[in-house]
CSV table of C-alpha atoms and ligand atoms in Angstrom, one decimal:
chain,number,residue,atom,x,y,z
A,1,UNK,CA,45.8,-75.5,-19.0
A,2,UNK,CA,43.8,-72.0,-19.1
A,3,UNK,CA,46.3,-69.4,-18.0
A,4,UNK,CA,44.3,-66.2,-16.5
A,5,UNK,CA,45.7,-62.5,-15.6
A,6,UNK,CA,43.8,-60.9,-13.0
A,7,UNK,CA,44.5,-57.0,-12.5
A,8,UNK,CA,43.8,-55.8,-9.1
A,9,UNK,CA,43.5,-59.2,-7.0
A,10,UNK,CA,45.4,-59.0,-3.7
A,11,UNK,CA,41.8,-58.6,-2.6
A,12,UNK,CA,38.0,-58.0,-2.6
A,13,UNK,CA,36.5,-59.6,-5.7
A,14,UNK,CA,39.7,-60.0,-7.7
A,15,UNK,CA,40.8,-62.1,-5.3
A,16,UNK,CA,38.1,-64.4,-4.7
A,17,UNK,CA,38.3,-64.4,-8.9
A,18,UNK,CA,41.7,-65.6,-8.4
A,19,UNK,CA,41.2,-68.3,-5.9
A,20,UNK,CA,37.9,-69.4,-7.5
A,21,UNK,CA,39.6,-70.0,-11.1
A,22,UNK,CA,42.5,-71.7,-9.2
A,23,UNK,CA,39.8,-74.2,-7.8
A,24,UNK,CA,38.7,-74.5,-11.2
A,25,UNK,CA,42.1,-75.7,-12.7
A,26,UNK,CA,43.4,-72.5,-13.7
A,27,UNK,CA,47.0,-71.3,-14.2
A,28,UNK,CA,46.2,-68.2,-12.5
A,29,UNK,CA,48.7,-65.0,-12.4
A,30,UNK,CA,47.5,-62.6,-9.8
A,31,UNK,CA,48.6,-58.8,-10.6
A,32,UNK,CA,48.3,-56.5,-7.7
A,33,UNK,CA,50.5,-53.2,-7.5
A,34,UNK,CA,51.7,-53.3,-3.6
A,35,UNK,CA,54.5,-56.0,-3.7
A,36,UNK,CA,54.3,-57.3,0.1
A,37,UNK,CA,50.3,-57.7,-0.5
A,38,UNK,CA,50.4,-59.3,-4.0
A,39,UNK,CA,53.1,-61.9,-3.4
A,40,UNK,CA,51.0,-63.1,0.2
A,41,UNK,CA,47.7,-63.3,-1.7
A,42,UNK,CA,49.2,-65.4,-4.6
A,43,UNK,CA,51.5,-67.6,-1.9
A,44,UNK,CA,47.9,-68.3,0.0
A,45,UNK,CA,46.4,-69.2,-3.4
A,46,UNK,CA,48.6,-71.1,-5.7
A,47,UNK,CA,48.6,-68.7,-8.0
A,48,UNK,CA,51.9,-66.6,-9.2
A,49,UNK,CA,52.3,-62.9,-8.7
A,50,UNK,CA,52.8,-60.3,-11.4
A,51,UNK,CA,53.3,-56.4,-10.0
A,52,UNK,CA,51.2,-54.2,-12.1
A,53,UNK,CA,49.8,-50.4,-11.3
A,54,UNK,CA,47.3,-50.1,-13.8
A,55,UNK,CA,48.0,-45.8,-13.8
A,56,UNK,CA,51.9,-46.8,-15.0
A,57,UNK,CA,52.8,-47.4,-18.2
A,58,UNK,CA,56.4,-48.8,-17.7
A,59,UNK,CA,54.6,-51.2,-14.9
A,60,UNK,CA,52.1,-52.3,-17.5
A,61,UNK,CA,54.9,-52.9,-20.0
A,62,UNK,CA,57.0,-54.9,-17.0
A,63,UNK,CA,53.9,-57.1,-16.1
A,64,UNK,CA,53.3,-57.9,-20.2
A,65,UNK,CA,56.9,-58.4,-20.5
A,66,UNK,CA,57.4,-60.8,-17.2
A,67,UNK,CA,54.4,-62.8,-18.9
A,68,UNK,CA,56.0,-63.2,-22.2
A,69,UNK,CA,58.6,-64.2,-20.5
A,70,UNK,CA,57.4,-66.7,-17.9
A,71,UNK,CA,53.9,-68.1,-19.5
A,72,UNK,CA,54.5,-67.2,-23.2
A,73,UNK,CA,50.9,-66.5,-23.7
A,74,UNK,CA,47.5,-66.0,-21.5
A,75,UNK,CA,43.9,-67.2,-22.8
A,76,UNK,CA,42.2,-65.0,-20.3
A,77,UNK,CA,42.7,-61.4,-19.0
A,78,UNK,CA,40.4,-60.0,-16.7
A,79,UNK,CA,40.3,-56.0,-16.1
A,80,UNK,CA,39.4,-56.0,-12.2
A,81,UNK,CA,41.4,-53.3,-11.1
A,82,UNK,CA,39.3,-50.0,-10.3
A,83,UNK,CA,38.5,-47.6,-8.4
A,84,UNK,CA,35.6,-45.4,-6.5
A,85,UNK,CA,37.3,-42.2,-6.1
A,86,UNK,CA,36.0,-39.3,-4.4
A,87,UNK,CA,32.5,-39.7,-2.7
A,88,UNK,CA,30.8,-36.7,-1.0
A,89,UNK,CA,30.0,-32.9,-2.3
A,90,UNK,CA,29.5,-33.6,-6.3
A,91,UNK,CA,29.3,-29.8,-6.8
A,92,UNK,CA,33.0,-29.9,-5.2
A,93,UNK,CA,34.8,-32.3,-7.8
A,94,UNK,CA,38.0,-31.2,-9.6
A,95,UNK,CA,38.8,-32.2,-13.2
A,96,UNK,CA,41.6,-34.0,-11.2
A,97,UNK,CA,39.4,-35.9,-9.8
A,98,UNK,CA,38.1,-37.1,-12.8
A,99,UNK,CA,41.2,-38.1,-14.8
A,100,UNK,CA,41.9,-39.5,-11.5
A,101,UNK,CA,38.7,-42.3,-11.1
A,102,UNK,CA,39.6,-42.5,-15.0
A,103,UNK,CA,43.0,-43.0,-15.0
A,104,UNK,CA,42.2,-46.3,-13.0
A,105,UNK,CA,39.3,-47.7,-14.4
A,106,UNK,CA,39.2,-46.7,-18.2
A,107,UNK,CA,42.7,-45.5,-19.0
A,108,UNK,CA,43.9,-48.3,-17.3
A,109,UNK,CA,42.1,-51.6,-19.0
A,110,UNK,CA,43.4,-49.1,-22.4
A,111,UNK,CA,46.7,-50.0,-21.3
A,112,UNK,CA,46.7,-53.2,-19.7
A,113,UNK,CA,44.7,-54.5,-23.1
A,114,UNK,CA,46.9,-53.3,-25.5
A,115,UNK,CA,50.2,-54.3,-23.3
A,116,UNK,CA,48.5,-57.9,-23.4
A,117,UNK,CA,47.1,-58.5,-26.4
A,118,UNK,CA,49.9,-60.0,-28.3
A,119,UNK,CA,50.1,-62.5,-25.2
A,120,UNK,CA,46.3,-63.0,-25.7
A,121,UNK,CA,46.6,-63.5,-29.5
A,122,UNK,CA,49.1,-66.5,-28.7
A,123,UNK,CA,45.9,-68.5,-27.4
A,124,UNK,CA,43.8,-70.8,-29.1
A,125,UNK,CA,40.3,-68.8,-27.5
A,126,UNK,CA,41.2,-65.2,-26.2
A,127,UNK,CA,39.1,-64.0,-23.6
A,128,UNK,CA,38.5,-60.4,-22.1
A,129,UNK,CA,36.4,-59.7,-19.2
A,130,UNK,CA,36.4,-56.0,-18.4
A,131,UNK,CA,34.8,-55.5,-14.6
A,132,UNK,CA,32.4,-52.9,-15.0
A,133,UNK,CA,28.5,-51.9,-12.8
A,134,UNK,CA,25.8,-52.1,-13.2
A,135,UNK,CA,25.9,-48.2,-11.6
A,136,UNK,CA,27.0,-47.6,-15.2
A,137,UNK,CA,23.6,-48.8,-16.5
A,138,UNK,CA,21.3,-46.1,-18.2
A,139,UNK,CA,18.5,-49.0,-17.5
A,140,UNK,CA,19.2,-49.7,-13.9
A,141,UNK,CA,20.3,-46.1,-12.8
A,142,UNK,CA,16.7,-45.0,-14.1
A,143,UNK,CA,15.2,-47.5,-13.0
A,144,UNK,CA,13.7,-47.1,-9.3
A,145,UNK,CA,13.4,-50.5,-8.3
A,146,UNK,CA,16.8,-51.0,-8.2
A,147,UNK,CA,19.4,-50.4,-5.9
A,148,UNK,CA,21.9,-48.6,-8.9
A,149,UNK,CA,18.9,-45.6,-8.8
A,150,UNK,CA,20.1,-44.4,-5.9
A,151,UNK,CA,23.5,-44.1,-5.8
A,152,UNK,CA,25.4,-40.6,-6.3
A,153,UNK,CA,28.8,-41.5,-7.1
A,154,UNK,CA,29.4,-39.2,-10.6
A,155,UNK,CA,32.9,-40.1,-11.3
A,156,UNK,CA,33.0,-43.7,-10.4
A,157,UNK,CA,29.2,-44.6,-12.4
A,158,UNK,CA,30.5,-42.5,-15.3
A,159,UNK,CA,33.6,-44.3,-15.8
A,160,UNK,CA,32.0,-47.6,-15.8
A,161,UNK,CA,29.9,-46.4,-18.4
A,162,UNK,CA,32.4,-45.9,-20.7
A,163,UNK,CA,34.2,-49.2,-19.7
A,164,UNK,CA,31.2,-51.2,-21.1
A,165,UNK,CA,31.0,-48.7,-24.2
A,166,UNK,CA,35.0,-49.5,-24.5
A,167,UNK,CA,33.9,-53.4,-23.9
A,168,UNK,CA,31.5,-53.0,-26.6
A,169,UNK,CA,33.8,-51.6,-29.3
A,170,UNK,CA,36.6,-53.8,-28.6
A,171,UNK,CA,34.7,-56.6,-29.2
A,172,UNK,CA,33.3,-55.0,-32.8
A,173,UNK,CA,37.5,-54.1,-33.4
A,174,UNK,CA,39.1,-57.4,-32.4
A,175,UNK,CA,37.0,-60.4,-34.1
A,176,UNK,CA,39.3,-62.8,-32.6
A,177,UNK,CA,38.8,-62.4,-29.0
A,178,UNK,CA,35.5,-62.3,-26.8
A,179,UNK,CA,35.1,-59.1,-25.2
A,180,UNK,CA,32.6,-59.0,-22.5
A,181,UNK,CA,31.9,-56.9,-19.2
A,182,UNK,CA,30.6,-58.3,-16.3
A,183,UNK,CA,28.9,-56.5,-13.6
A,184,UNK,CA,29.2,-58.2,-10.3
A,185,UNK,CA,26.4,-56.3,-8.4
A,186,UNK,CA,26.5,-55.0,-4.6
A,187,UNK,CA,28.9,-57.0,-3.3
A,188,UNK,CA,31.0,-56.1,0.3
A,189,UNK,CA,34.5,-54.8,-0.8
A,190,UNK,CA,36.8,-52.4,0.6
A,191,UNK,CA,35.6,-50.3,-2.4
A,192,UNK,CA,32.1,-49.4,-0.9
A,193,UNK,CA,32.9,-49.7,2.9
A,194,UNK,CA,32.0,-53.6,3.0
A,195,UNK,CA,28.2,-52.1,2.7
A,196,UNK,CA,27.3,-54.4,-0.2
A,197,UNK,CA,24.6,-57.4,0.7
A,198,UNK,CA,26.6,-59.8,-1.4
A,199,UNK,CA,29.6,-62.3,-0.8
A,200,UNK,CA,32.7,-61.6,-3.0
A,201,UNK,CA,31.8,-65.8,-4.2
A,202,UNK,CA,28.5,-64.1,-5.3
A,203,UNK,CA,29.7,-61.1,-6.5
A,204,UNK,CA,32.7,-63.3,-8.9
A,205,UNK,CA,29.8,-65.4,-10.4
A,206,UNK,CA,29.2,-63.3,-13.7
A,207,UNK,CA,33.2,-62.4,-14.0
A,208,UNK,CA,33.6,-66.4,-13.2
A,209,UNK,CA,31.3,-67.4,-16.1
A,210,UNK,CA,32.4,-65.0,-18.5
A,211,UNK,CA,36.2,-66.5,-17.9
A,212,UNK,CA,35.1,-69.9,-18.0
A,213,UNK,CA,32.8,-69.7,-21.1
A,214,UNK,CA,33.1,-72.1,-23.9
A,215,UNK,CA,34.5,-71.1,-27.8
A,216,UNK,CA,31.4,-69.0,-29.3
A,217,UNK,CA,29.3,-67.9,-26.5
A,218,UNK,CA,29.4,-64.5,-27.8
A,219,UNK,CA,31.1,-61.1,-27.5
A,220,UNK,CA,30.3,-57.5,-26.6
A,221,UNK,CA,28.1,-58.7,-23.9
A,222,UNK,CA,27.2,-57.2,-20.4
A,223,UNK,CA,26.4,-59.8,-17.9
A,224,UNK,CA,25.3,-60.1,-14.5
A,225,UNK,CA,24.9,-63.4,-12.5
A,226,UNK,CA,21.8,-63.9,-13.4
A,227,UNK,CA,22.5,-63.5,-17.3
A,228,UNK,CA,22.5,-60.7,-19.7
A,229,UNK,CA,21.9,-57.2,-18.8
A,230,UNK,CA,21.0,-53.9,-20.5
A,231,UNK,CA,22.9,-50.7,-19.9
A,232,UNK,CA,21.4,-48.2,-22.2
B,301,LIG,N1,32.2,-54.2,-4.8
B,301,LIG,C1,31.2,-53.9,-5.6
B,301,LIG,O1,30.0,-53.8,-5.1
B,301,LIG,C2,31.4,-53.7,-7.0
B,301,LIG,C3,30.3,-53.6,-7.9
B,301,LIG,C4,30.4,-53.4,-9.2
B,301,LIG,C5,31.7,-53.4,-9.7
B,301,LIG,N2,32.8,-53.5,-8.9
B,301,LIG,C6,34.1,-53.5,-9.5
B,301,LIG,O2,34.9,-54.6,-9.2
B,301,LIG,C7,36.3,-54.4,-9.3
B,301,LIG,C8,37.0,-54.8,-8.0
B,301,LIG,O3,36.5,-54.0,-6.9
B,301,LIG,P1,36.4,-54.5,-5.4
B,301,LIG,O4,35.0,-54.3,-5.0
B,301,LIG,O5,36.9,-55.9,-5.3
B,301,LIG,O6,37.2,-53.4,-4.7
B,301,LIG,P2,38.6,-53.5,-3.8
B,301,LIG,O7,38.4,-54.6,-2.7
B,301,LIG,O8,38.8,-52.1,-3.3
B,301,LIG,O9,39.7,-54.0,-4.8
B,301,LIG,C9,40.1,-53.1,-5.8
B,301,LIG,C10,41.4,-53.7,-6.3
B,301,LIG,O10,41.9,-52.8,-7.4
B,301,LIG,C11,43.3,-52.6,-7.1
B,301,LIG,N3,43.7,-51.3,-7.7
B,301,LIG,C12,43.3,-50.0,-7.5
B,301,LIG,N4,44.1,-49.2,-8.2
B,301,LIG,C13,45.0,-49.9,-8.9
B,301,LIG,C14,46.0,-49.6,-9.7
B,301,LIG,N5,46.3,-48.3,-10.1
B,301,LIG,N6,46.8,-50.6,-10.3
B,301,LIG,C15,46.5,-51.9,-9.9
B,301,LIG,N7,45.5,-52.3,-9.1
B,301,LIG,C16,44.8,-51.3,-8.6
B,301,LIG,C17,43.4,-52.5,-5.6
B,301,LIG,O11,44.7,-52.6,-5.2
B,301,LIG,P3,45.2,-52.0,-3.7
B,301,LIG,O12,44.8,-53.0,-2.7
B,301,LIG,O13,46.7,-51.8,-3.9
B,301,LIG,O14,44.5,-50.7,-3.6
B,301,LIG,C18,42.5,-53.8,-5.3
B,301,LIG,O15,43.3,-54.9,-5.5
B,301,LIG,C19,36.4,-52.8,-9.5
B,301,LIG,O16,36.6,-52.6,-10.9
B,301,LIG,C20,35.0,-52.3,-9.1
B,301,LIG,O17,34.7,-51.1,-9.7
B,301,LIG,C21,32.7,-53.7,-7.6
């Protein structure tokens, strides 16, 4: 039995990751920081809930350590949890702001990762799958046929960036575990004020592959649903 940690899934496309990979046979532990909201999504879905803030250390530590002692081990973790921070007046944002959107979406996966990785190292065929955007693409974001071009959203695209950089050289540092980042394109969330043409079952399709892959299908990847994607 695969058993999965999702950060971030009481909802949007973390949830329908959860409930998808239950589906698929999955032990799946849903992580969500708000208690109430956490423990309803994983009662509705079979799966088991683990509190975690992504921003807090000591709740990272708990969530590894309620793992270890629960499951023993997980094959897959998937770094959902993130973030759009502030949207409006660019020429108004605050270094807080930034360490803010960071704190969330790179600092976090940092933590989360290393709090994990002994658990991870316990399975036969570790697997990472860092949520990323394709907003964080140099080759999308310049190029104007697509959608990423026009989006203004400094923090939130910059972050992502370095989240598939950080994918990237985690998968050249650990040998022993597949490291990828998927990208699950426009996809109506609470994140982007539901504006997003695609489904949340569309937009879990790359993140879905990536944590159902077999044993050598390759790490340091950035994938989309409809494969492999370039970001520089
Ligand atoms: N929707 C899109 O178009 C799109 C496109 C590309 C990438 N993504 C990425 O997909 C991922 C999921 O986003 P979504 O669209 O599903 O957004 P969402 O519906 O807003 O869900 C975000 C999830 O992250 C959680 N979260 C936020 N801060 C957290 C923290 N400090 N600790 C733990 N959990 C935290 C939220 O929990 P609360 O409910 O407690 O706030 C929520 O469960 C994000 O990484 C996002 O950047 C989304």
């Amino acid at each position: 039995m695969t058993i999965t940690f999702i950060t971030g899934a009481n909802k949007g496309l973390g949830r329908e990751t959860a409930r998808r990979l239950v589906e698929l046979g999955h032990t799946v532990l849903l992580g969500a920081r708000d208690p109430e909201r956490g423990a309803q999504a994983a009662a509705t879905l079979g799966a088991r809930f683990v509190p975690i803030d992504v921003t807090d250390d000591a709740s990272v530590s708990a969530a590894a350590a309620n793992v270890a002692e629960h499951e023993g081990s997980i094959d897959v973790l998937i770094n959902n949890a993130g973030i759009h921070g502030p949207a409006g007046d660019p020429t108004a944002l605050t270094g807080a702001d930034a360490l803010g959107v960071l704190d969330v979406n790179l600092a976090g996966v940092v933590r989360t990762t290393t709090a994990f990785l002994p658990l991870l190292r316990r399975s036969s065929d570790p697997v990472i799958v860092n949520v990323s955007s394709g907003t964080g693409s140099l080759a999308h974001t310049h190029d104007p046929s697509r959608p990423e071009s026009r989006v203004i959203a400094p923090l939130y695209t910059a972050s992502k960036a370095a989240l598939t950089m950080l994918t990237t050289q985690y998968a050249k540092a650990l040998p022993d575990i597949r490291v990828n980042a998927a990208d699950p394109g426009y996809t109506a969330t609470d994140l982007n004020g539901h504006s997003g043409p695609q489904t949340v079952t569309e937009g879990t399709d790359a993140i879905v592959g990536l944590a159902t892959e077999k044993p050598g299908a390759g790490s340091g990847r950035f994938v989309d649903r409809t494969g492999e994607i370039a970001w520089s």
